[in-house]
Every structure is written in C-alpha cells, then in structure tokens.
Amino acid sequence: YRDLHTFELQAPTRLIEWACGNRVCVAGYGQSDGNEILQLIPPPTLLTKETQGLCPERDFKVECGGFSERPVYSLKSVPDTSLLVTSGPPDSSLQVWQVSAEDSDVIKSVSTIATENGTGQSWAKIATIAARAPWVLHGSRLDRVQITEVESRKNVYTAAPRGSEELSGLAFLDCNTLLLCCATGRLCLADLRQPQSLVEAVPAPSAPCSEHWCMGTRHAAQGLEQSSQPVARLSSTGLLTLTDLRKTSKFLALAKARVPSPGSGAEFLCVSWAPALEGYLAISGFDGTVHVYDTQSWDSSGREAEPVFVHKGHAFGGAGGSGDLPLVTVHTWHLQKPRTLLSAASDGSLHVWDWVQPCGK
C-alpha cells in the first residue's frame, strides 16, 4: 500500500457514493428502523489531487446525517443539487433527501417517489443525471423502468415493456441513452427519443440459470462517445465479460476471476471501472477482498486472470458478531486519484486504500 485509512461505521453499509463537494455518503441496510444516512468529510489527503506526505488528520469526519425507516439498498446523489435519492425494501418506491445547509447537520427526508404497481415489487435500482433537469432512472424489473424528475416527481419517460426479468443495474450512457442489465446477464439499450424502442445488446455467455450478473459502465472521457466505452459484466461464479456496445456480435474479452467457487451469493456483487486509470477494473462481493485487474491484455479465451492487486484488509478485520468473516458489500474508485479505492464491509468497516504499482508493470 501507498496509503490506507480505516473508519468504523455504526452499522454495515452496502453503498458508497461520491456527493457534491467531494464528500462521501454511506447508509445502513439493517432490517430494523433507524438506518443511518451519513455524509462524511474524507481525510485531507483524499481532498487533493496529488498524494501528500504525512498528515495529522487521517480520519473521516461525520458532517451531517439522518435516519431512514427502511433499509437503504441503493443511494445516489443528484448532480448539481444537494439532494440524495435512496431505495430499499419493502417496495420499489424512492425516497428523496435534502442534505443540510451549512447551519445544520441533518439530512432530512423531503419526498417519496411512488411507482405504479410498486407494492410487492423488489427494491428499485437507480441512476441519476442532471443533463437537462435533475432526473432519476429507476426500476426493479425490465417492464418497470422509468425516469422521474426528482424535484417535481413528474414522470418523463417509461420504457417499452420487453419482459419482466429482474434488473441488477441500470445507467445513463448519456442524456438520451439508457443501459439496463438483467440479473440473467442480458443487456438492453433504450433511447429516450424513441420511447417504444428497447434493443437487446448482447446476451450473457451460456451459463447455469442460477448465475446472477451485475454490470459496470465507465464514464466517457472528454470528447469520447460513451457507447465506445466497454461495459463490464460480472457473474456470481466470477466470469467477467467486456462488451463494446457499437459491436455487440462478439465479446471484446472474456476472463475468469479468482474468486471462491461457487459464489456465496449475488447480493453484494460489484464491478466498477477505474475513472482515471485506463483499462483497470475492480470486483468484490465474494468474500472479504477487493480484486483489481488490468484488462488491457485480456482476450476472448476465458482463461483465469491474474489480479494486479488484492485488498485483504476487511478479511483481516476479524469475525463479526455472528462469527462469520466480514464480506465486502461495496467498493468504488476515487474520482481523480488513479489507484485509490473506497470499500465497505458487513462488519461496518470503511477502508480507503491506494496501492503501489508492482515493479516492472
């Protein structure tokens, strides 16, 4: 490691979100009432683009917080606003939160976005954008995808129904294009300018029906089309696929990650692209580790890939109250620092780490 920071949360979290002002938002996912939503100020070394030397302040600080009556399974900040949107059981409705002003330390609930026939549906996956207005893309199944204007709660788009498969993720590729990932690994593209169009991009490789998939998209570089950025998919058995949405007839690459087999479950599967490091991605959700891979040498052979770094800090944190070893519930990359990641685990630990590139690579 070049640097490592740890912070202990009061409850386990399954999400980390970069918010306005380079803050970090986290939330609990316990089943009882009173799940915390916190906005944290990162250590000063994470607030500068260049790596600093020794710094007296190495901890996160709680800037403001609130409580949710339901578990928070997904949280997104709304760009260019002080709003957060969350979702979680027992239905597919969304909760909108206002992050406090400078004279207050409270994150308060301001509204609920109800969904048609939301009762009985699983919790909604969400994505946000502010290209035209503050929008939230949300849905729990392929036939329940819509876009809602956050502040007015007005529905601005409903995707054409193409089956009722469960969704594992969704994303804005740009202000007009959406990408949806089903739990089966199926990818679908939608265009806001053609509401009745929903095009299947490419199915997942042949795999057992019990496999669960998630996806990771990469923010496009300035002047580069988002559709030219590869989409990564990760299965619960550790299979990784890279797909170019401009050429969906074949995979860009296929690889097998070194993970416990079979996977312990799909609840916390996470794959993400490094925003400031070309060709690198990270995966987690199988055990107490986070694996980082360099995909630039991958081909379509599907052979086992060698990680360039494995973060084992959570695994060494000890067993939780249940006696089980901690499980990494989520990770995310720092927006500017190329090799810096944040990860959280089921024991409430939050780690920020920066690894050193191996010699000769």
C-alpha positions as a printed Julia matrix, in Angstrom:
361×3 Matrix{Float64}:
   0.0     0.0     0.0
   0.95    3.6    -0.51
  -1.76    4.69    1.92
  -4.61    3.15    3.94
  -7.33    4.8     6.03
  -9.97    3.0     8.08
 -13.22    4.2     9.64
 -15.7     2.23   11.74
 -19.4     2.79   11.0
 -22.16    2.05   13.49
 -23.81   -0.41   11.09
 -22.85   -2.28    7.92
 -23.3    -0.37    4.66
 -23.83   -1.64    1.14
 -23.16    1.58   -0.74
 -20.65    4.4    -1.07
 -21.48    7.47   -3.13
 -19.35   10.48   -4.0
 -21.51   13.55   -3.4
 -21.28   17.27   -4.05
 -18.08   18.88   -2.77
 -16.06   15.65   -2.85
 -17.97   14.29    0.14
 -18.74   10.61    0.73
 -22.25    9.35    1.5
 -22.94    5.99    3.15
 -26.1     4.36    4.55
 -27.06    1.29    6.57
 -29.05   -1.67    5.31
 -30.25   -3.28    8.58
 -33.81   -4.55    8.78
 -34.8    -2.51   11.86
 -35.9     1.12   11.9
 -33.29    3.84   12.15
 -30.83    3.08    9.38
 -28.26    5.87    9.3
 -27.52    8.01    6.25
 -24.23    9.88    6.73
 -22.26   12.41    4.73
 -18.57   12.12    5.58
 -15.69   14.52    5.02
 -12.74   12.44    3.76
  -9.24   12.75    5.24
  -7.4    15.81    3.86
  -5.07   13.6     1.83
  -8.07   12.49   -0.28
  -9.18   16.05   -0.99
  -6.1    16.92   -3.02
  -5.24   15.6    -6.45
  -1.62   14.97   -5.56
  -0.58   12.43   -2.95
   0.55   14.27    0.17
   3.08   13.28    2.81
   2.32   12.7     6.47
  -0.89   14.35    7.57
  -2.09   14.75   11.18
  -5.74   14.23   10.23
  -6.2    10.7     8.87
  -9.83   10.03    9.8
 -13.18   10.62    8.16
 -15.43   13.12    9.92
 -19.22   12.99   10.04
 -20.5    16.24    8.53
 -24.24   15.54    8.68
 -26.65   12.63    8.91
 -30.19   11.35    9.15
 -32.21    8.19    9.66
 -34.23    6.08    7.23
 -37.15    3.97    8.45
 -36.33    1.36    5.82
 -33.09   -0.37    4.81
 -31.13    1.59    2.22
 -30.03   -0.72   -0.61
 -29.17    1.96   -3.15
 -28.17    5.62   -2.8
 -27.32    8.18   -5.47
 -26.53   11.86   -5.21
 -28.34   14.11   -7.69
 -25.72   16.09   -9.67
 -25.71   19.89   -9.23
 -28.09   19.7    -6.25
 -27.92   18.94   -2.53
 -30.37   16.05   -2.94
 -29.94   12.3    -2.44
 -32.2     9.53   -3.73
 -32.44    6.16   -1.98
 -34.31    2.89   -2.44
 -34.76   -0.31   -0.48
 -37.29   -2.89    0.72
 -40.15   -3.49    1.06
 -41.2    -1.99   -2.32
 -39.84   -0.12   -5.36
 -40.63    3.43   -4.21
 -37.84    6.03   -3.91
 -37.04    8.38   -1.05
 -35.65   11.88   -1.71
 -33.41   13.52    0.9
 -32.13   17.05    1.4
 -28.55   17.34    2.62
 -28.43   20.02    5.29
 -27.31   23.59    4.76
 -24.17   24.94    6.45
 -26.06   25.86    9.61
 -27.5    22.37   10.14
 -26.13   18.85   10.43
 -29.33   17.0     9.47
 -30.11   15.03    6.3
 -33.9    15.15    6.12
 -36.49   13.3     4.05
 -38.33   15.68    1.72
 -40.48   13.48   -0.54
 -41.3    10.0    -1.81
 -41.49    8.97   -5.45
 -44.16    6.28   -5.64
 -44.16    3.84   -8.53
 -47.14    2.36  -10.33
 -47.87   -1.13   -9.02
 -44.81   -0.76   -6.81
 -46.28   -2.83   -3.98
 -44.89   -6.33   -4.0
 -42.04   -5.4    -6.35
 -38.42   -5.75   -5.27
 -36.41   -2.61   -4.4
 -35.56   -0.31   -7.31
 -32.13    0.11   -8.86
 -31.39    3.79   -9.51
 -29.17    6.15  -11.51
 -29.18    9.96  -11.64
 -28.28   12.67  -14.15
 -28.67   16.44  -14.44
 -28.06   16.98  -18.18
 -31.47   18.59  -18.74
 -33.01   18.57  -15.26
 -32.36   16.53  -12.12
 -33.62   13.1   -13.22
 -33.63    9.68  -11.6
 -33.75    6.49  -13.65
 -35.28    3.67  -11.64
 -36.89    0.24  -11.84
 -36.86   -3.22  -10.32
 -37.84   -5.18  -13.45
 -37.42   -4.74  -17.18
 -41.08   -3.77  -17.65
 -40.99   -1.23  -14.8
 -38.25    1.17  -15.93
 -38.96    4.89  -15.86
 -37.38    8.31  -15.46
 -38.78   10.77  -12.94
 -37.92   14.43  -12.47
 -36.66   14.47   -8.9
 -37.99   17.82   -7.67
 -41.42   17.79   -9.33
 -41.82   13.97   -9.22
 -43.13   14.15  -12.79
 -42.72   11.05  -14.94
 -40.78   11.97  -18.09
 -40.15    8.53  -19.61
 -41.4     4.95  -19.4
 -39.51    2.22  -21.23
 -41.36   -0.09  -23.6
 -42.08   -3.43  -21.91
 -39.84   -6.27  -23.11
 -40.4    -8.93  -20.46
 -40.44   -8.89  -16.68
 -36.89  -10.0   -15.89
 -35.37   -8.75  -12.65
 -32.91   -5.88  -13.08
 -29.49   -5.94  -11.43
 -28.44   -2.49  -12.61
 -29.14    0.46  -14.9
 -27.22    3.51  -16.08
 -27.39    6.68  -18.16
 -24.88    6.37  -21.02
 -25.65    9.98  -21.94
 -28.65   12.29  -21.68
 -30.57   10.26  -24.3
 -29.37    6.67  -23.92
 -30.01    4.14  -21.15
 -28.38    0.79  -20.46
 -30.23   -1.88  -18.49
 -28.72   -5.08  -17.11
 -30.9    -8.02  -16.12
 -29.94  -10.45  -13.37
 -29.62  -13.08  -16.12
 -26.83  -11.02  -17.73
 -28.94   -9.75  -20.62
 -28.14   -6.15  -21.66
 -30.72   -3.83  -23.19
 -30.36   -0.35  -24.68
 -33.11    2.27  -24.66
 -33.3     5.67  -26.39
 -35.4     8.47  -24.87
 -36.06    9.87  -28.35
 -37.73    6.58  -29.34
 -39.84    5.56  -26.32
 -41.0     2.32  -27.88
 -37.5     1.1   -28.69
 -35.74   -1.31  -26.37
 -32.96   -3.16  -28.12
 -31.17   -6.19  -26.73
 -27.44   -5.55  -26.96
 -26.0    -8.98  -26.3
 -26.91  -11.91  -24.03
 -24.56  -13.25  -21.4
 -22.48  -16.35  -22.17
 -24.25  -19.68  -21.73
 -24.33  -20.3   -18.0
 -26.44  -22.06  -15.35
 -29.79  -20.43  -14.67
 -28.75  -19.9   -11.06
 -25.99  -17.46  -12.05
 -26.59  -13.82  -11.22
 -24.96  -10.94  -13.12
 -24.17   -7.29  -12.48
 -22.61   -4.63  -14.72
 -20.2    -1.71  -14.56
 -20.06    1.19  -17.0
 -17.28    3.72  -17.36
 -17.63    7.49  -17.56
 -16.64    8.6   -21.05
 -13.56   10.76  -21.42
 -13.99   14.28  -22.75
 -14.85   14.16  -26.45
 -15.28   10.37  -26.48
 -18.62    8.71  -27.15
 -19.95    6.84  -24.13
 -21.05    3.98  -26.42
 -17.39    3.38  -27.28
 -16.61    2.61  -23.64
 -16.7    -1.11  -22.83
 -19.35   -2.46  -20.47
 -18.12   -5.0   -17.91
 -20.36   -7.78  -16.6
 -19.58   -9.98  -13.61
 -21.32  -13.25  -12.72
 -21.75  -14.86   -9.32
 -19.22  -17.53  -10.38
 -16.57  -14.93  -11.23
 -16.94  -14.83  -15.03
 -16.1   -11.4   -16.49
 -17.14  -10.17  -19.94
 -16.28   -6.91  -21.73
 -18.67   -5.69  -24.42
 -18.43   -2.83  -26.92
 -21.98   -1.54  -27.42
 -21.14   -0.48  -31.0
 -20.31   -4.07  -31.94
 -22.41   -6.5   -29.96
 -21.95   -9.6   -32.12
 -18.96  -10.71  -30.06
 -17.23  -10.06  -26.75
 -14.23   -7.77  -26.54
 -12.83  -10.05  -23.86
 -13.75  -12.92  -21.59
 -11.94  -13.86  -18.36
 -12.39  -15.8   -15.12
 -11.68  -14.07  -11.83
 -10.04  -15.82   -8.89
 -12.98  -15.99   -6.52
 -14.43  -18.6    -4.18
 -16.39  -21.18   -6.15
 -19.28  -21.4    -6.13
 -20.11  -17.8    -5.25
 -21.58  -17.31   -1.79
 -24.43  -15.27   -3.26
 -25.21  -12.38   -5.55
 -26.5    -9.78   -3.13
 -23.29   -7.74   -2.99
 -21.74   -8.37   -6.43
 -19.93   -5.25   -7.63
 -17.79   -4.49  -10.7
 -16.52   -0.98  -11.5
 -14.17    0.72  -13.96
 -11.38    3.0   -12.77
 -12.31    6.53  -13.93
  -8.69    7.75  -14.04
  -6.75    4.59  -14.97
  -7.2     3.21  -18.48
  -8.33   -0.41  -18.69
  -8.47   -1.18  -14.96
 -11.49   -2.52  -13.1
 -12.24   -3.86   -9.62
 -14.6    -6.56   -8.38
 -15.96   -7.52   -4.93
 -18.84   -9.26   -3.21
 -17.46  -12.79   -2.95
 -15.56  -12.59    0.34
 -13.62  -10.04    2.38
 -11.4    -8.9    -0.51
 -11.43   -6.5    -3.44
  -9.59   -7.58   -6.62
  -8.13   -5.1    -9.13
  -7.48   -6.25  -12.73
  -5.74   -4.76  -15.75
  -7.96   -5.77  -18.7
  -5.7    -4.45  -21.48
  -4.12   -7.85  -22.09
  -7.37   -9.85  -21.96
  -8.64  -11.82  -24.94
 -11.71  -13.99  -25.62
 -10.19  -17.23  -24.28
 -11.97  -17.04  -20.92
  -8.86  -18.1   -19.03
  -8.2   -17.17  -15.43
  -7.0   -13.61  -14.98
  -4.28  -12.62  -12.54
  -5.23   -9.65  -10.32
  -2.66   -6.85  -10.12
  -3.68   -6.16   -6.51
  -5.9    -7.75   -3.85
  -7.12   -5.7    -0.88
  -7.45   -8.07    2.11
  -7.9    -5.51    4.87
 -11.54   -6.34    5.6
 -10.84  -10.08    5.71
  -8.22   -9.49    8.4
 -10.6    -7.34   10.41
 -11.89  -10.39   12.31
 -15.24  -12.13   12.53
 -18.39  -10.14   13.09
 -20.94  -10.66   15.85
 -22.36  -13.69   14.05
 -18.95  -15.34   13.92
 -18.79  -15.02   10.12
 -15.85  -13.36    8.43
 -16.59   -9.87    7.04
 -17.91   -9.7     3.47
 -17.12   -6.71    1.26
 -20.51   -5.19    0.45
 -19.41   -2.46   -1.99
 -16.42   -0.59   -3.39
 -15.91    2.49   -5.53
 -12.99    4.37   -7.1
 -11.76    7.84   -6.2
 -12.78   10.23   -8.97
  -9.32   11.78   -9.51
  -6.69    9.63   -7.76
  -5.99    6.77  -10.22
  -5.21    3.95   -7.75
  -7.35    4.97   -4.78
 -10.47    2.98   -3.84
 -13.03    3.0    -1.06
 -14.58   -0.23    0.21
 -17.05   -1.18    2.95
 -17.82   -4.5     4.61
 -20.54   -6.26    6.56
 -18.76   -5.54    9.87
 -19.22   -1.77    9.41
 -15.62   -1.1     8.38
 -14.91    1.56    5.74
 -11.46    1.48    4.11
  -9.73    3.9     1.75
  -6.61    2.5     0.14
  -4.04    3.34   -2.51
  -1.89    0.54   -3.86
   1.59    0.75   -5.31
   2.02   -0.46   -8.89
   4.25   -3.58   -8.94
   7.79   -3.0   -10.25
   8.19   -3.51  -13.98
   4.47   -3.03  -14.76
